[in-house]
XYZ file of C-alpha atoms in Angstrom:
200
model
C 186.840 113.727 51.449
C 185.188 110.860 53.011
C 182.793 111.295 55.669
C 182.855 109.569 59.432
C 181.279 106.762 59.270
C 178.522 106.205 61.288
C 178.258 103.844 64.180
C 175.276 101.874 63.126
C 175.025 101.168 68.097
C 174.573 104.966 68.489
C 172.261 105.485 66.555
C 169.867 102.490 67.552
C 170.589 103.064 70.865
C 169.470 106.751 70.307
C 166.652 105.882 69.138
C 165.531 103.820 71.616
C 166.058 106.288 74.496
C 164.030 108.628 71.990
C 161.363 106.238 71.272
C 160.925 104.929 74.527
C 160.792 108.477 76.331
C 158.059 110.108 74.109
C 156.226 106.997 75.209
C 156.516 106.763 78.343
C 156.474 110.598 78.602
C 152.561 110.046 77.724
C 152.022 107.042 79.937
C 153.918 108.257 82.699
C 154.091 112.681 82.187
C 157.032 113.731 81.855
C 158.025 114.841 85.731
C 157.553 111.534 86.926
C 159.789 109.862 84.701
C 163.100 108.613 86.127
C 166.217 106.870 84.135
C 165.697 103.871 85.596
C 162.198 104.350 83.347
C 163.939 105.216 80.348
C 166.359 102.833 80.597
C 163.793 99.640 81.144
C 161.817 100.732 78.842
C 164.550 101.159 76.284
C 165.978 97.505 77.006
C 169.207 99.657 78.300
C 171.161 100.072 81.324
C 171.317 102.820 83.056
C 175.423 103.263 82.019
C 174.282 103.480 78.363
C 171.986 106.433 79.299
C 174.631 108.442 80.460
C 176.948 107.548 77.647
C 174.684 109.457 75.383
C 172.927 111.915 77.871
C 173.672 113.986 80.838
C 169.976 113.742 82.338
C 166.452 113.291 81.692
C 167.130 117.808 80.648
C 169.743 117.479 78.770
C 168.155 113.915 76.859
C 164.633 116.653 76.378
C 166.603 119.724 75.610
C 168.468 117.450 72.492
C 165.779 116.072 71.211
C 164.113 119.629 71.492
C 166.992 120.840 69.363
C 167.334 118.035 66.637
C 163.522 118.319 65.943
C 163.692 122.481 65.963
C 166.456 122.195 63.723
C 165.048 119.434 60.924
C 162.153 123.194 60.399
C 165.290 124.922 59.545
C 165.350 123.650 56.319
C 162.191 124.562 55.341
C 161.733 128.787 55.525
C 164.981 130.594 55.930
C 165.121 130.160 52.353
C 162.159 131.542 50.826
C 163.101 134.616 53.472
C 164.056 136.752 50.119
C 160.151 136.191 48.345
C 157.955 137.339 50.774
C 160.108 140.490 50.153
C 159.305 140.443 47.332
C 155.822 140.111 47.951
C 155.791 136.714 46.376
C 152.583 134.231 48.338
C 153.814 131.125 46.546
C 157.130 130.747 48.796
C 153.744 130.668 52.114
C 152.863 127.115 50.235
C 155.549 125.529 49.176
C 158.151 126.575 52.886
C 153.928 125.337 54.662
C 154.428 122.395 52.586
C 157.936 121.653 54.071
C 156.959 122.436 57.346
C 154.120 119.989 57.416
C 155.417 116.988 55.931
C 158.086 117.062 59.298
C 155.497 117.481 61.307
C 154.242 114.394 59.316
C 157.093 112.277 59.324
C 157.906 112.788 63.344
C 154.154 113.109 63.670
C 154.807 111.121 67.016
C 157.775 113.465 68.514
C 155.676 116.518 67.637
C 152.012 115.399 69.045
C 153.702 114.450 71.986
C 155.797 117.598 72.992
C 152.373 119.767 71.601
C 150.184 117.664 73.672
C 151.803 117.087 77.009
C 152.333 119.991 79.992
C 156.539 119.758 79.532
C 158.408 122.301 80.968
C 159.618 124.456 79.603
C 156.554 124.155 77.044
C 158.380 122.758 73.596
C 155.512 125.804 71.941
C 157.867 128.283 73.113
C 160.379 126.385 71.554
C 158.261 126.439 67.860
C 157.367 130.047 68.625
C 160.642 131.587 68.919
C 161.966 129.892 66.287
C 159.776 130.954 63.975
C 160.451 134.823 65.635
C 163.974 134.134 64.977
C 163.108 132.612 61.515
C 160.578 135.955 60.870
C 163.224 138.119 61.348
C 166.099 136.599 60.347
C 168.903 138.729 58.399
C 167.884 141.914 60.566
C 170.991 143.217 62.723
C 168.924 144.182 65.535
C 165.424 142.755 66.529
C 162.467 145.115 66.646
C 162.180 147.129 70.062
C 158.692 148.422 68.566
C 156.349 147.324 70.819
C 153.672 147.293 67.801
C 155.995 145.078 66.393
C 156.365 143.110 68.949
C 152.947 142.474 69.645
C 152.511 141.022 66.125
C 154.568 138.933 65.621
C 153.937 137.437 69.062
C 150.165 137.555 68.044
C 151.900 136.421 64.367
C 153.373 133.151 65.632
C 151.834 132.289 68.341
C 148.486 131.371 66.088
C 150.513 129.120 64.048
C 151.720 127.298 66.611
C 148.377 126.906 67.959
C 147.178 125.975 64.394
C 150.165 123.590 64.541
C 149.363 122.303 67.542
C 145.579 121.347 65.971
C 146.760 119.428 63.511
C 148.751 117.347 65.333
C 146.195 116.320 67.738
C 144.465 114.131 64.843
C 146.506 115.128 62.026
C 144.724 111.649 59.457
C 141.563 114.026 60.112
C 142.971 117.637 57.863
C 143.975 117.405 55.025
C 147.441 119.325 54.679
C 146.680 121.045 51.935
C 143.589 122.317 52.790
C 145.700 123.438 56.227
C 148.458 125.007 54.330
C 146.086 127.151 51.923
C 144.437 128.367 54.862
C 147.686 129.245 57.030
C 148.659 130.847 53.733
C 146.065 132.378 52.886
C 146.176 134.189 56.969
C 150.071 134.495 57.498
C 151.386 136.053 54.015
C 150.054 139.020 54.176
C 150.295 139.317 57.982
C 154.281 138.327 57.535
C 154.219 140.933 54.420
C 152.679 143.704 56.816
C 154.689 142.668 59.835
C 158.187 143.087 56.995
C 156.999 146.603 55.783
C 156.874 147.007 58.862
C 159.943 146.663 60.451
C 161.555 147.871 57.499
C 159.795 151.593 57.789
C 160.309 151.383 61.397
C 163.922 150.979 60.449
C 164.617 153.392 58.365
C 163.326 156.112 60.468
């Protein structure tokens, strides 16, 4: 079956809108950006913008979803390995994660270092929680588990935010080694707690 043909004009226009939007966030701040600003920066007219996005929040939401989806390739396939107590899964998963962060560093740096509501770090935290809890029929209602999960994902997002500010100053492999040493046992303990709680 033939794949639908990609319209390169659409790809080019959306890239121009995205790049212009990120540049404007850095120079003006999200709240002060208008659709006309984006159109002028991207060298398109306002009608062209509205062919692709409803408004500024719609553009923001679609960009966030697009980049969160990129991270989906990093982690779910390794969920079973952590339950088998294989620490190599964490290194592989984090390596995939940081390579994507590095490839799309302008987007992630802009989202994580500028004040935007809703916060992109919240998107990331929710995503990591979903991955860690994947396979469970219902989320745990145990307060200790919820606090442990929040503490863990907040630390991971905080570490990513620290790296993303100046990635050229840090070795990805060293960063991954430290995060793996910290988080493998944390995730293992959390999953044991969840499993123990679920059978009670």
